[in-house]
Amino acid sequence: MVLSNTESHYGSVTKIFHWLTALLILSLIPLGWYANQLPYETDAELARKAWFFSVHKTLGVATFFVALTRIIWSISQPKPGLLNADKPTESFAAETVHWLLYAALVIVPLSGWISHAAAAGFAPIWWPFGQSLPLVSKSVAVEHLFADIHWVATKVLVLSLLLHIAGAMKHHLIDRDSTLRRMLPGQPSLAALPAQPDSNLPVLAAVALWLAAVAGGGVMATGAEKEVIAATALEEVTSDWTVQEGQIAITVTQLGSEVTGSFADWTSSITFDESSAEQKVGTVTTTIAVQSLTLGSVTQPALGADFFDANTFATATFEADLLRAVDGYEALGTLTIKGRSVPLTMPFSLSIAENTAKMSAKLTLDRRDFGIGDNMKDESSLKFDVQVDIDLTATRAAVD
Ligand code: HEM
Ligand code: HEM
C-alpha cells in the first residue's frame, strides 16, 4: 500500500482522509438541516431536537479536527497534477472548487463552534470536546453573527460540493478518464500528465468568494438586529423620577443549563417621596416591550406562541405601590405577562444620594402562573422557576 502522494497519484492516507471527510460532511449537512427544522413545543420535541443538535455539534467539532489533520498532511505531500490541465477553464474551476472546499472544512465547523461558545444553554457538545473556546466570551451579538456565517458557509459548502461531485461524475462518465479512479483504492496506470498551470488564480478566486459570502453573513446579522430594535421602541414616559440606566434580566434553566437574557426596551413611571411619613411612599408603573428580549440561543422560541407570545402580547406591565418594609422597601402590586395578572410583592433595596436613587431587586417567578411553556410540563426541559434581576438608577426631576 502506497501511503504518500506522488506527482501523479494519491496515496492511501490522502484517500482515507478524503473519503472520511466526505462521509462526515455528507452526514452533517442533512443532520444540521433536520435538527434545525425540528419543532420544539413539547418536552419530548425539545429533548429530541437537542439530541440531534448535540450529535450535529459533536460530529462537527470532530470533523474540524479531522480537517485540520488532513490539511497538515496535504501540506506535507506532493500534489498530484490534474489530468485535464490542458483545459484551462475546467482545471481553473476544479482547482477553485478544491480551495473552496478546503476553506469550508475550517470555516463551517469553526463558525458553528464559535456561535455555540458565545451562546448560553441549549444542546451541549458532548465529551471529549468543550463548550467554550479561548477568546470567545458569552455574547448574543457574537452568537448571532457566527450563526449567520455558519448558515451562509453551509450554502457555499453545499454549492461547491455539488460542483465538485458533478465534476467527478463528468470525468468518470463523459470524459472516461481516471480522475475518480485515482481517488479510489488502487493505483490506476496513467498516461503522462499534461503540463500543469502555474497560477495562484484559483486560490485568489476562492478567497474572494469566501470573503463575499462571509461579509454577506455579517450584513444579514446586522440587518436582523436593527429590525428587532426598530420593531420594539416604546414611547418615553415622564414622571417624578427618570430612569437613567438599568436592566431587567431573567434567567431560565433549560435542559439543566442556565440561560440569562434581558429586555432592552422598557419604561418606568415612578413617584417616590422618601420623606413621607406614610407607609406608602410612592408608585411605579413599568412597561416592558416583550419583543426586546434577548435570551441567548433561545430568544426566538422564547418569544413564540408557547412562551411569551410576543406577537399577541406585545407588553408586560408591573403596577405597584411602593411601601416601607421592615428592612428596606417593597413594591406591592400586579404583574401582567401574556395577559395574565398575578399579585406580586417585590422587596427591593434602595440608596439615595442627593437626587439620584439606585434600586435593585431579585425575585423568583413561576412561569406556569403566566401560561409560559405550558407544554413543558417537566422541569428537566425547562425549570418552573425563573429568576428576575432588576437594577436601575433614577434621578429626581427638578422641583421649581
Ligand atoms: C461523493 C462525494 C465526493 C466525490 C465523488 C469526490 C471526488 C473527488 C475526486 C475524484 C477527487 C480527485 C480530483 C483530482 O484528482 O483532480 C477529489 C479531490 C478532492 N476532494 Fe472530493 N469528492 C467528494 C467529496 C468531497 C468532500 C465532502 C470534500 C470536502 C469538503 C472534498 C474535497 C476534495 C478536495 C479538497 C480534493 C483535492 C484533493 C485533495 O487535496 O485531497 N471532496 N474528490
Ligand atoms: C463541517 C461541519 C459542519 C457542517 C457541514 C454543518 C452543517 C450545517 C447545516 C447544513 C446546517 C443547517 C443550515 C440550514 O438550516 O440551512 C447547520 C446548522 C447548525 N449547525 Fe452546523 N455544521 C457543521 C458543524 C457545526 C458545529 C461544529 C456546530 C457547533 C458546535 C454547529 C452548529 C450548528 C447550529 C447551532 C445550527 C443551527 C442553525 C443556526 O443557528 O445557524 N455546526 N449546520
Coordinates of C-alpha atoms and ligand atoms in Angstrom, one line a residue:
M1 CA 0.0 0.0 0.0
V2 CA 1.4 3.4 -1.0
L3 CA 0.9 5.8 1.8
S4 CA 2.2 9.0 0.3
N5 CA 1.1 11.0 -2.8
T6 CA 3.3 11.2 -5.8
E7 CA 3.3 13.8 -8.7
S8 CA 0.6 11.7 -10.4
H9 CA -1.2 9.6 -7.8
Y10 CA -2.9 10.0 -4.4
G11 CA -1.5 7.8 -1.6
S12 CA -3.8 5.9 0.8
V13 CA -3.6 8.4 3.6
T14 CA -4.9 11.2 1.4
K15 CA -7.6 8.9 0.1
I16 CA -8.7 7.8 3.6
F17 CA -8.8 11.5 4.7
H18 CA -10.8 12.4 1.6
W19 CA -13.5 9.8 2.0
L20 CA -13.7 10.1 5.8
T21 CA -14.2 13.8 5.4
A22 CA -16.8 13.2 2.6
L23 CA -18.7 10.8 4.9
L24 CA -18.7 13.2 7.8
I25 CA -19.7 16.2 5.7
L26 CA -22.4 14.3 3.8
S27 CA -23.9 13.2 7.2
L28 CA -23.5 16.6 8.9
I29 CA -25.4 18.5 6.2
P30 CA -28.7 16.6 6.4
L31 CA -28.3 16.3 10.2
G32 CA -27.9 20.1 10.6
W33 CA -30.8 20.9 8.3
Y34 CA -33.0 18.2 10.0
A35 CA -32.2 19.3 13.6
N36 CA -32.8 23.0 12.6
Q37 CA -36.3 22.4 11.3
L38 CA -37.5 20.0 14.1
P39 CA -40.3 21.5 16.2
Y40 CA -39.7 22.1 20.0
E41 CA -43.1 22.9 21.5
T42 CA -43.3 20.0 23.9
D43 CA -40.8 18.4 26.4
A44 CA -40.3 15.4 24.1
E45 CA -39.8 17.5 21.0
L46 CA -37.3 19.8 22.7
A47 CA -35.3 16.8 24.0
R48 CA -35.3 15.2 20.6
K49 CA -34.2 18.5 18.9
A50 CA -31.4 19.0 21.5
W51 CA -30.2 15.4 21.0
F52 CA -30.0 15.8 17.2
F53 CA -28.2 19.2 17.7
S54 CA -25.7 17.6 20.1
V55 CA -24.9 14.8 17.6
H56 CA -24.5 17.5 14.9
K57 CA -22.2 19.7 17.0
T58 CA -20.1 16.8 18.4
L59 CA -19.6 15.3 14.9
G60 CA -19.0 18.8 13.5
V61 CA -16.2 19.5 16.0
A62 CA -14.7 16.1 15.4
T63 CA -14.8 17.0 11.6
F64 CA -12.9 20.2 12.4
F65 CA -10.0 18.2 13.9
V66 CA -10.0 15.7 11.1
A67 CA -9.9 18.5 8.6
L68 CA -7.0 20.2 10.4
T69 CA -5.0 17.0 10.4
R70 CA -5.9 16.5 6.7
I71 CA -4.7 20.0 5.8
I72 CA -1.4 19.5 7.7
W73 CA -1.0 16.1 5.8
S74 CA -1.7 17.8 2.4
I75 CA 0.9 20.5 3.1
S76 CA 3.5 17.8 3.7
Q77 CA 2.6 16.0 0.4
P78 CA 3.2 16.5 -3.3
K79 CA 0.0 17.5 -5.1
P80 CA -0.9 15.1 -8.0
G81 CA -1.3 17.1 -11.2
L82 CA -4.7 17.5 -12.8
L83 CA -5.5 15.0 -15.6
N84 CA -7.2 17.8 -17.6
A85 CA -4.6 20.5 -17.0
D86 CA -4.6 21.2 -20.8
K87 CA -8.2 22.5 -20.5
P88 CA -7.7 25.9 -18.7
T89 CA -11.3 26.7 -17.8
E90 CA -12.1 23.2 -16.4
S91 CA -8.9 23.0 -14.4
F92 CA -9.4 26.5 -13.1
A93 CA -12.9 25.6 -12.0
A94 CA -11.7 22.3 -10.4
E95 CA -8.9 24.0 -8.5
T96 CA -11.1 26.9 -7.3
V97 CA -13.7 24.4 -6.0
H98 CA -10.9 22.4 -4.2
W99 CA -9.8 25.6 -2.4
L100 CA -13.4 26.5 -1.6
L101 CA -13.8 23.0 -0.1
Y102 CA -10.6 23.2 1.9
A103 CA -11.6 26.6 3.4
A104 CA -15.2 25.2 4.1
L105 CA -13.6 22.5 6.2
V106 CA -12.4 25.1 8.6
I107 CA -14.9 27.9 8.3
V108 CA -18.1 25.8 8.6
P109 CA -17.3 23.9 11.8
L110 CA -15.4 26.8 13.4
S111 CA -18.3 29.3 12.8
G112 CA -20.7 26.7 14.3
W113 CA -18.4 26.2 17.3
I114 CA -17.8 30.0 17.9
S115 CA -21.6 30.6 17.8
H116 CA -22.1 27.8 20.3
A117 CA -19.3 29.0 22.6
A118 CA -20.8 32.6 22.6
A119 CA -24.3 31.3 23.3
A120 CA -25.7 30.3 26.7
G121 CA -27.5 27.0 27.1
F122 CA -29.3 24.6 24.7
A123 CA -27.8 21.4 23.1
P124 CA -24.3 20.8 24.5
I125 CA -21.4 19.4 22.6
W126 CA -20.6 16.0 24.1
W127 CA -17.3 14.8 25.6
P128 CA -14.4 14.9 24.8
F129 CA -14.9 18.4 23.4
G130 CA -15.6 21.5 25.4
Q131 CA -18.4 24.1 25.2
S132 CA -16.2 27.1 25.3
L133 CA -13.4 28.5 23.1
P134 CA -10.5 30.7 24.1
L135 CA -11.1 34.4 23.3
V136 CA -14.9 33.8 22.8
S137 CA -17.0 35.2 25.6
K138 CA -20.7 34.9 26.0
S139 CA -22.3 37.5 23.7
V140 CA -25.6 37.4 21.8
A141 CA -24.2 39.6 19.0
V142 CA -21.2 37.2 18.5
E143 CA -23.6 34.2 18.7
H144 CA -25.9 35.6 16.0
L145 CA -23.0 36.8 13.8
F146 CA -21.4 33.4 13.7
A147 CA -24.7 31.6 13.4
D148 CA -25.3 33.6 10.2
I149 CA -21.8 33.0 9.0
H150 CA -22.4 29.3 9.7
W151 CA -25.6 29.4 7.7
V152 CA -24.1 31.2 4.7
A153 CA -20.9 29.0 4.8
T154 CA -23.0 25.8 4.7
K155 CA -24.6 27.2 1.5
V156 CA -21.2 27.8 0.0
L157 CA -20.1 24.3 1.0
V158 CA -23.2 22.7 -0.5
L159 CA -22.8 24.6 -3.8
S160 CA -19.1 23.8 -4.0
L161 CA -19.8 20.2 -3.2
L162 CA -22.4 19.9 -5.9
L163 CA -20.0 21.3 -8.5
H164 CA -17.2 19.0 -7.1
I165 CA -19.3 15.9 -7.4
A166 CA -20.7 16.9 -10.8
G167 CA -17.1 17.4 -12.0
A168 CA -16.0 14.0 -10.7
M169 CA -19.0 12.4 -12.4
K170 CA -18.3 14.2 -15.7
H171 CA -14.7 12.9 -15.6
H172 CA -15.8 9.4 -14.9
L173 CA -18.9 9.1 -17.2
I174 CA -18.3 11.6 -20.0
D175 CA -14.5 12.1 -20.3
R176 CA -14.0 8.5 -19.1
D177 CA -10.6 9.4 -17.6
S178 CA -9.1 8.2 -14.3
T179 CA -9.8 11.2 -12.1
L180 CA -12.3 9.4 -9.9
R181 CA -10.4 6.0 -10.0
R182 CA -7.3 7.9 -8.8
M183 CA -9.2 8.8 -5.6
L184 CA -10.5 5.2 -5.1
P185 CA -8.4 2.2 -3.7
G186 CA -5.7 1.1 -6.1
Q187 CA -3.2 2.9 -8.3
P188 CA -4.6 3.2 -11.9
S189 CA -1.9 3.4 -14.6
L190 CA -2.0 6.9 -16.2
A191 CA -0.6 8.4 -19.4
A192 CA 1.9 11.2 -18.9
L193 CA 0.1 14.2 -17.3
P194 CA -0.2 17.4 -19.4
A195 CA 1.8 20.4 -18.3
Q196 CA 0.3 21.9 -15.1
P197 CA -0.8 25.5 -14.9
D198 CA 1.4 27.5 -12.5
S199 CA -1.1 30.1 -11.3
N200 CA -2.5 31.4 -8.0
L201 CA -5.7 32.5 -9.6
P202 CA -7.8 29.6 -8.2
V203 CA -6.7 30.4 -4.6
L204 CA -7.5 34.1 -5.1
A205 CA -10.9 33.3 -6.6
A206 CA -11.7 31.0 -3.7
V207 CA -10.6 33.7 -1.1
A208 CA -12.7 36.4 -2.9
L209 CA -15.8 34.1 -3.0
W210 CA -15.4 33.3 0.7
L211 CA -14.9 36.9 1.7
A212 CA -18.0 37.9 -0.3
A213 CA -20.1 35.1 1.4
V214 CA -18.8 35.8 4.9
A215 CA -19.4 39.6 4.5
G216 CA -22.9 38.7 3.3
G217 CA -23.5 36.7 6.5
G218 CA -22.3 39.7 8.6
V219 CA -24.6 42.1 6.8
M220 CA -27.5 39.7 7.3
A221 CA -26.8 39.6 11.1
T222 CA -26.6 43.4 11.5
G223 CA -29.7 43.9 9.4
A224 CA -31.7 41.5 11.6
E225 CA -30.5 43.2 14.9
K226 CA -31.6 46.6 13.6
E227 CA -35.1 45.2 12.6
V228 CA -35.6 43.9 16.1
I229 CA -34.7 47.2 17.7
A230 CA -36.9 49.2 15.3
A231 CA -39.9 47.0 15.9
T232 CA -40.0 47.4 19.6
A233 CA -39.4 51.1 20.6
L234 CA -41.8 52.1 23.5
E235 CA -42.7 55.7 23.9
E236 CA -40.7 57.5 26.6
V237 CA -42.6 58.4 29.8
T238 CA -42.2 61.4 32.1
S239 CA -42.5 61.1 35.9
D240 CA -41.2 62.4 39.2
W241 CA -38.2 60.2 38.8
T242 CA -36.5 59.4 35.5
V243 CA -34.7 56.1 34.9
Q244 CA -31.2 56.9 33.6
E245 CA -29.9 53.4 33.2
G246 CA -30.7 49.9 34.4
Q247 CA -31.6 46.4 33.4
I248 CA -34.3 43.8 33.7
A249 CA -32.7 40.4 33.4
I250 CA -34.2 37.0 33.5
T251 CA -32.5 33.6 34.0
V252 CA -34.2 30.4 32.9
T253 CA -32.9 26.9 33.3
Q254 CA -33.2 24.9 30.1
L255 CA -32.1 21.2 29.9
G256 CA -30.1 21.8 33.1
S257 CA -28.2 24.9 31.9
E258 CA -28.9 28.4 33.0
V259 CA -29.6 30.9 30.2
T260 CA -29.6 34.6 31.1
G261 CA -31.0 37.4 29.0
S262 CA -32.6 40.8 29.3
F263 CA -35.2 43.2 27.9
A264 CA -33.6 46.1 26.0
D265 CA -36.7 48.3 25.9
W266 CA -38.8 49.2 29.0
T267 CA -40.0 52.3 30.7
S268 CA -40.8 53.1 34.3
S269 CA -43.0 55.9 35.6
I270 CA -42.1 56.5 39.2
T271 CA -43.3 58.7 42.1
F272 CA -41.4 58.4 45.3
D273 CA -41.1 60.6 48.3
E274 CA -38.7 59.2 50.9
S275 CA -39.6 62.0 53.4
S276 CA -43.3 60.9 53.5
A277 CA -44.4 59.8 57.0
E278 CA -46.9 57.3 55.4
Q279 CA -46.2 53.7 54.9
K280 CA -46.9 54.2 51.1
V281 CA -44.1 56.3 49.7
G282 CA -44.8 56.1 46.0
T283 CA -46.0 54.2 43.0
V284 CA -44.4 52.6 40.0
T285 CA -45.7 51.5 36.6
T286 CA -43.2 49.6 34.4
T287 CA -44.0 48.6 30.9
I288 CA -41.7 46.1 29.1
A289 CA -41.6 45.6 25.3
V290 CA -41.6 41.8 25.2
Q291 CA -40.1 41.7 21.7
S292 CA -37.0 43.4 23.0
L293 CA -36.0 40.2 24.9
T294 CA -32.7 38.5 24.0
L295 CA -32.2 35.2 25.7
G296 CA -29.1 33.5 24.4
S297 CA -29.7 30.9 21.8
V298 CA -33.4 30.5 22.8
T299 CA -34.5 34.1 22.0
Q300 CA -36.7 33.1 19.1
P301 CA -38.5 30.2 20.8
A302 CA -38.9 32.3 24.0
L303 CA -40.8 34.9 22.0
G304 CA -43.0 32.3 20.3
A305 CA -46.6 31.4 20.9
D306 CA -45.9 28.8 23.6
F307 CA -43.8 31.1 25.7
F308 CA -44.1 34.9 25.8
D309 CA -46.2 35.0 22.6
A310 CA -44.8 38.4 21.9
N311 CA -46.9 38.9 18.7
T312 CA -50.2 38.7 20.7
F313 CA -49.0 40.2 24.0
A314 CA -46.6 43.0 23.0
T315 CA -46.0 44.3 26.5
A316 CA -45.7 43.1 30.1
T317 CA -46.6 45.5 32.9
F318 CA -45.9 45.9 36.6
E319 CA -48.1 48.3 38.5
A320 CA -47.4 48.7 42.2
D321 CA -47.4 50.8 45.3
L322 CA -44.0 51.4 46.9
L323 CA -44.2 50.7 50.7
R324 CA -41.8 50.9 53.6
A325 CA -40.9 47.4 54.8
V326 CA -39.1 46.2 57.9
D327 CA -35.7 46.3 56.3
G328 CA -36.0 48.5 53.2
Y329 CA -38.9 48.8 50.8
E330 CA -41.3 46.6 48.9
A331 CA -43.4 47.0 45.8
L332 CA -46.9 45.6 46.3
G333 CA -48.8 45.3 43.1
T334 CA -49.7 43.3 40.0
L335 CA -47.5 41.8 37.3
T336 CA -49.2 41.1 34.0
I337 CA -47.4 38.9 31.5
K338 CA -49.2 37.3 28.5
G339 CA -52.4 38.8 29.6
R340 CA -52.4 37.1 33.0
S341 CA -52.3 39.3 36.1
V342 CA -50.7 38.0 39.2
P343 CA -50.4 39.8 42.6
L344 CA -46.7 40.3 43.4
T345 CA -44.7 41.5 46.4
M346 CA -41.2 42.5 45.4
P347 CA -38.8 43.6 48.2
F348 CA -36.1 45.9 46.9
S349 CA -33.1 47.8 48.2
L350 CA -32.7 51.5 47.7
S351 CA -30.0 54.0 48.2
I352 CA -30.5 57.7 47.6
A353 CA -27.6 60.2 47.3
E354 CA -28.7 63.8 46.5
N355 CA -31.2 63.4 43.7
T356 CA -30.0 60.0 42.4
A357 CA -31.6 56.7 43.5
K358 CA -30.2 53.3 42.9
M359 CA -32.5 50.3 43.4
S360 CA -32.1 46.6 43.0
A361 CA -34.3 43.6 43.4
K362 CA -34.2 39.9 42.9
L363 CA -37.2 37.7 42.7
T364 CA -38.3 34.3 41.6
L365 CA -41.4 33.8 39.4
D366 CA -43.1 30.6 38.5
R367 CA -43.5 30.5 34.7
R368 CA -46.7 28.5 35.0
D369 CA -48.5 31.4 36.6
F370 CA -48.3 33.2 33.3
G371 CA -49.0 30.3 31.0
I372 CA -45.4 30.3 29.7
G373 CA -44.3 26.9 28.3
D374 CA -47.4 25.1 29.3
N375 CA -46.4 22.2 27.0
M376 CA -43.2 21.8 29.0
K377 CA -44.7 20.0 32.0
D378 CA -41.4 18.6 33.0
E379 CA -38.7 20.7 34.9
S380 CA -35.9 18.7 33.2
S381 CA -36.7 20.6 29.9
L382 CA -37.5 24.0 31.4
K383 CA -37.5 24.7 35.1
F384 CA -40.6 26.3 36.5
D385 CA -38.6 28.9 38.5
V386 CA -37.4 32.0 36.6
Q387 CA -35.0 34.4 38.3
V388 CA -35.5 38.1 37.7
D389 CA -32.8 40.6 38.5
I390 CA -33.6 44.3 38.3
D391 CA -31.2 47.2 38.8
L392 CA -31.9 50.8 38.0
T393 CA -30.6 54.3 38.6
A394 CA -33.1 57.1 38.5
T395 CA -32.8 60.8 39.0
R396 CA -35.4 63.1 40.6
A397 CA -37.0 65.7 38.3
A398 CA -36.0 69.3 39.2
V399 CA -38.6 70.9 41.5
D400 CA -39.4 74.6 40.5
Ligands
HEM1 C1 -19.4 12.0 -3.1 C2 -18.6 12.9 -2.8 C3 -17.3 13.2 -3.4 C4 -16.7 12.8 -4.6 C5 -17.3 11.8 -5.6 C6 -15.4 13.3 -4.7 C7 -14.5 13.1 -5.7 C8 -13.2 13.6 -5.7 C9 -12.2 13.3 -6.7 C10 -12.4 12.3 -7.9 C11 -11.1 13.9 -6.5 C12 -9.8 13.9 -7.2 C13 -9.8 15.2 -8.1 C14 -8.5 15.2 -8.9 O1 -7.6 14.4 -8.7 O2 -8.4 16.1 -9.8 C15 -11.4 14.7 -5.3 C16 -10.5 15.6 -4.7 C17 -10.8 16.4 -3.7 N1 -11.9 16.4 -3.0 FE1 -13.5 15.3 -3.3 N2 -15.2 14.1 -3.6 C18 -16.3 14.1 -2.8 C19 -16.5 14.7 -1.6 C20 -15.6 15.7 -1.1 C21 -15.9 16.4 0.1 C22 -17.1 16.3 1.0 C23 -14.8 17.3 0.2 C24 -14.5 18.3 1.3 C25 -15.4 19.0 1.8 C26 -13.9 17.1 -0.9 C27 -12.7 17.7 -1.1 C28 -11.8 17.4 -2.0 C29 -10.5 18.1 -2.2 C30 -10.0 19.3 -1.3 C31 -9.9 17.5 -3.2 C32 -8.5 17.8 -3.8 C33 -7.5 16.7 -3.4 C34 -7.0 16.8 -2.0 O3 -6.2 17.7 -1.8 O4 -7.4 16.0 -1.2 N3 -14.4 16.1 -1.7 N4 -12.7 14.5 -4.9
HEM2 C1 -18.2 20.5 9.0 C2 -19.1 20.6 9.9 C3 -20.5 21.1 9.9 C4 -21.4 21.1 8.8 C5 -21.2 20.6 7.4 C6 -22.6 21.8 9.3 C7 -23.7 21.9 8.5 C8 -24.9 22.5 8.9 C9 -26.1 22.7 8.2 C10 -26.2 22.3 6.7 C11 -27.0 23.3 8.9 C12 -28.4 23.7 8.5 C13 -28.5 25.1 8.0 C14 -29.9 25.3 7.4 O1 -30.9 25.1 8.1 O2 -30.0 25.8 6.3 C15 -26.4 23.6 10.2 C16 -27.0 24.2 11.3 C17 -26.4 24.4 12.5 N1 -25.2 24.0 12.9 FE1 -23.8 23.1 11.8 N2 -22.4 22.2 10.6 C18 -21.1 21.8 11.0 C19 -20.6 22.0 12.2 C20 -21.2 22.6 13.3 C21 -20.6 22.7 14.6 C22 -19.2 22.3 15.0 C23 -21.5 23.3 15.4 C24 -21.5 23.8 16.8 C25 -20.6 23.4 17.7 C26 -22.7 23.5 14.6 C27 -23.9 24.1 15.0 C28 -25.0 24.4 14.2 C29 -26.2 25.1 14.7 C30 -26.4 25.6 16.1 C31 -27.0 25.1 13.6 C32 -28.4 25.7 13.6 C33 -28.7 26.8 12.8 C34 -28.0 28.1 13.1 O3 -28.1 28.6 14.2 O4 -27.5 28.7 12.1 N3 -22.5 23.0 13.3 N4 -25.1 23.1 10.2

